[in-house]
CSV table of C-alpha atoms in Angstrom, one decimal:
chain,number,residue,atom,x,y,z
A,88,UNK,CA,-10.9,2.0,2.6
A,89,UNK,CA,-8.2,0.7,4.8
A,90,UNK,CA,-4.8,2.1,5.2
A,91,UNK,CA,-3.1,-1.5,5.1
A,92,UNK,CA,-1.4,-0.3,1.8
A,93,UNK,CA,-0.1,2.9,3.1
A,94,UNK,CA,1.3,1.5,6.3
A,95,UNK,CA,2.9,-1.2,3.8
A,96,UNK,CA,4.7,1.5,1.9
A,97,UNK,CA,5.5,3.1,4.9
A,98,UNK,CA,7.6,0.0,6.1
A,99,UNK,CA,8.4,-1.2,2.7
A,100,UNK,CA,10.5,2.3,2.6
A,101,UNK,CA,11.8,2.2,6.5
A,102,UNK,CA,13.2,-1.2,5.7
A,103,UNK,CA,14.6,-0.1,2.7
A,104,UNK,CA,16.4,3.2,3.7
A,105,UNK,CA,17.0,3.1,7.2
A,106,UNK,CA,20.5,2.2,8.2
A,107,UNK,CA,19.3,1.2,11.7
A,108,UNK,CA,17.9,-2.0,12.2
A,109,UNK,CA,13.7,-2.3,11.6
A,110,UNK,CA,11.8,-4.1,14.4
A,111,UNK,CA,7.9,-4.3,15.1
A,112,UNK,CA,8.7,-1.7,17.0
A,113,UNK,CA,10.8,1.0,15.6
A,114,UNK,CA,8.3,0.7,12.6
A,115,UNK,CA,5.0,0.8,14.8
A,116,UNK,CA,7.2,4.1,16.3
A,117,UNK,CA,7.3,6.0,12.9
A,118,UNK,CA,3.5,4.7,11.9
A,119,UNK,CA,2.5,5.4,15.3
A,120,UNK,CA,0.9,2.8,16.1
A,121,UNK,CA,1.0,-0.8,18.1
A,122,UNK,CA,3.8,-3.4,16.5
A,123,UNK,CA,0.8,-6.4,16.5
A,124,UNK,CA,-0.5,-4.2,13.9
A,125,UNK,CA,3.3,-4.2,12.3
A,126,UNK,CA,4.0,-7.4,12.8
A,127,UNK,CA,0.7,-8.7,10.8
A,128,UNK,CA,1.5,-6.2,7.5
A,129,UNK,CA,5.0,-7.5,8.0
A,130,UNK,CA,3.8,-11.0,7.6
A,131,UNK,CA,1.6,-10.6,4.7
A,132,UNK,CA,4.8,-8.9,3.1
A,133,UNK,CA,6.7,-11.8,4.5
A,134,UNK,CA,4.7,-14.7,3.1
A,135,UNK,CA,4.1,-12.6,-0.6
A,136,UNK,CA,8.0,-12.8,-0.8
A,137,UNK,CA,8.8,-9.5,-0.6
A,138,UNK,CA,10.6,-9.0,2.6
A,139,UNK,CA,12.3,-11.3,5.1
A,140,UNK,CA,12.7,-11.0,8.9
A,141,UNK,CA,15.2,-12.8,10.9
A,142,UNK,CA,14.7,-12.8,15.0
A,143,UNK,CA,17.5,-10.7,16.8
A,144,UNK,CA,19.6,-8.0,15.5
A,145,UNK,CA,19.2,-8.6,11.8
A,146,UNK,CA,15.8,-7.0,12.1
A,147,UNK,CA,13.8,-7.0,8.3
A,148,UNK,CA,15.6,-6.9,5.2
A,149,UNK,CA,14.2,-6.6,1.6
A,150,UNK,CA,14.5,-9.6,-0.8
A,151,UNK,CA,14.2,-7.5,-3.8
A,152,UNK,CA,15.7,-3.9,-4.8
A,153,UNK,CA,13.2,-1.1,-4.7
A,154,UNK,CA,13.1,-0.7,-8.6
A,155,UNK,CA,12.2,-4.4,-8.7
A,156,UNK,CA,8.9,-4.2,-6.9
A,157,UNK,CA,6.4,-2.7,-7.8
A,158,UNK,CA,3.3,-1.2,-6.1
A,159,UNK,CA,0.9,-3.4,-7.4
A,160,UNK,CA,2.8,-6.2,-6.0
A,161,UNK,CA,2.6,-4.7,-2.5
A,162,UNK,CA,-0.6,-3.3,-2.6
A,163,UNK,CA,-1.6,-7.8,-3.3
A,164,UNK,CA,0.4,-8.6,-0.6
A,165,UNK,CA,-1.5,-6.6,2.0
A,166,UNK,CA,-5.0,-7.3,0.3
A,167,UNK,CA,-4.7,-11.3,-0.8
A,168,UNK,CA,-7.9,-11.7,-1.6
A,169,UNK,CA,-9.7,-10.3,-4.7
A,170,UNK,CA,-11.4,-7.2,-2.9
A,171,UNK,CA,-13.2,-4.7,-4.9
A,172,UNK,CA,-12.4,-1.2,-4.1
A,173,UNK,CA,-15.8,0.3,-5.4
A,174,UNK,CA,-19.2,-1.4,-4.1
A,175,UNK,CA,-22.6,-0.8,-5.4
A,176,UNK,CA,-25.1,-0.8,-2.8
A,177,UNK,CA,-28.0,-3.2,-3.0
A,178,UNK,CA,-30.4,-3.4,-0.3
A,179,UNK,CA,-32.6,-0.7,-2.8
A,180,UNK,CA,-36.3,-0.9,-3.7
A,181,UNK,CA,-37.3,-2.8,-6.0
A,182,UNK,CA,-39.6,-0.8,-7.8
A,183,UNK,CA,-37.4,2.2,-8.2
A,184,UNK,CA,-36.2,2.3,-11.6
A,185,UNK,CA,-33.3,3.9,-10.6
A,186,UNK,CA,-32.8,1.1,-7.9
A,187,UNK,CA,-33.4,-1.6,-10.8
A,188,UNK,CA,-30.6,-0.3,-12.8
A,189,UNK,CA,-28.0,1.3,-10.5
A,190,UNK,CA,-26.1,-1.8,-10.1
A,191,UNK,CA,-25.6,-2.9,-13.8
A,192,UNK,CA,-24.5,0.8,-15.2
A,193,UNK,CA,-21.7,1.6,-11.9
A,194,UNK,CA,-20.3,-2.2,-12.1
A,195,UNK,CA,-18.5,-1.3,-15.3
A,196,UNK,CA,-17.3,2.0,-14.6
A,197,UNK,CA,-16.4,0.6,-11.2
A,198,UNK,CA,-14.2,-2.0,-12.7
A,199,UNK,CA,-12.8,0.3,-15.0
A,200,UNK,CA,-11.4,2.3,-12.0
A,201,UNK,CA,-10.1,-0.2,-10.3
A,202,UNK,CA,-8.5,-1.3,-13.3
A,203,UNK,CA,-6.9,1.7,-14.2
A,204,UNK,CA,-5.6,2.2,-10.3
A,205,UNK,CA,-4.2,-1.3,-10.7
A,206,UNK,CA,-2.1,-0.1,-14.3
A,207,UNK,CA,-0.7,2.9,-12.4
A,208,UNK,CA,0.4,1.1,-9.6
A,209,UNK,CA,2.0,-1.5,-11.5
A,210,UNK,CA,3.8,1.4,-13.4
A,211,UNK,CA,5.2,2.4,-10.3
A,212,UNK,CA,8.0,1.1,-8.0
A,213,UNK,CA,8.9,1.4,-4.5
A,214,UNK,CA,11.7,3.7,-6.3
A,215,UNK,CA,9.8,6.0,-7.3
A,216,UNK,CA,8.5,6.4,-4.0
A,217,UNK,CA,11.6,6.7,-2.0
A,218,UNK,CA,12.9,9.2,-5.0
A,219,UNK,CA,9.8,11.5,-4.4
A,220,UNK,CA,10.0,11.5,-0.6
A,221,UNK,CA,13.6,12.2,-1.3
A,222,UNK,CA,12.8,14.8,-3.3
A,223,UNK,CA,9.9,16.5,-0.8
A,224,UNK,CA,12.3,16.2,2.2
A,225,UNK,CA,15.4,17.8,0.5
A,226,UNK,CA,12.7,20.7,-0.9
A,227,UNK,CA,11.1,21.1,2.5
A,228,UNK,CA,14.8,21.2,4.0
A,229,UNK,CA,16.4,23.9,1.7
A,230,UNK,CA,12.9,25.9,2.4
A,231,UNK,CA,13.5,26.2,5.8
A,232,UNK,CA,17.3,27.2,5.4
A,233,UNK,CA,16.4,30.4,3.5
C-alpha cells in the first residue's frame, strides 16, 4: 500500500494549522521528502476541490474548514481511480481445489473490508485529526515537563 493518503493528511493539516505560509517546499521539509512528490499530492488535492494554491506568497490555503471534509473525501482525492485495497492472487493452479476457490470466498470478505474502512473514514474529519495530534503533542509536552 502506498503512503499517498498519509502524506495527504500530512499537508492537509500543515496547510491547515501552520501560520507560516505552505510551499512544495516547506511541506516536502516536514514529510521529508522532494516537493515534485508535494507538488503532485497537492494537485490531486487541488483538482478534487479541496485546497487551492496561489503562486507567490499566498502559498496553499484550504477551501473548506477541517470539520467539513472528511477523510474519505481525501483519501479519493489522492486515489481517483476505483483501486481495491485487498487483491486476491490469481496466477494459481488450476487443479488445486484450494486454488479453484480462493478467489470467490476472499472477494467478499475483501470488499467487506474495504467497505467498512471506507465508513470509518467518512465518519471522520480532518478535525478529528488535528484534535488528536493536538491532543498527543500537548500529552507528550506536559510528559516531559515533569
Amino acid at each position: 500500500m502506498d503512503t499517498k493518503f498519509s502524506v495527504a493528511l500530512h499537508i492537509m493539516v500543515m496547510i491547515s494549522e501552520s501560520t507560516e505560509v505552505q510551499n512544495s517546499d516547506t511541506l516536502a521539509n516536514s514529510v521529508n521528502t522532494n516537493p515534485s512528490y508535494i507538488r503532485k499530492i497537492t494537485a490531486l488535492l487541488k483538482k478534487a476541490g479541496i485546497i487551492e494554491s496561489t503562486q507567490g506568497k499566498s502559498g496553499m490555503s484550504l477551501l473548506k474548514s477541517s470539520r467539513e471534509i472528511d477523510l474519505l473525501e481525501i483519501y479519493q482525492a489522492v486515489h481517483p481511480k476505483e483501486v481495491k485495497l485487498l487483491n486476491v492472487h490469481t496466477d494459481v493452479n488450476p487443479e488445486c481445489p484450494v486454488a479453484q476457490n480462493i478467489e470467490a470466498v476472499l472477494n467478499p470478505i475483501f470488499t467487506d473490508a474495504e467497505q467498512q474502512l471506507f465508513q470509518s473514514l467518512k465518519a471522520r474529519t480532518l478535525e478529528d485529526v488535528i484534535k488528536q495530534m493536538k491532543k498527543n503533542h500537548n500529552e507528550s509536552h506536559s510528559k516531559q515537563a515533569i
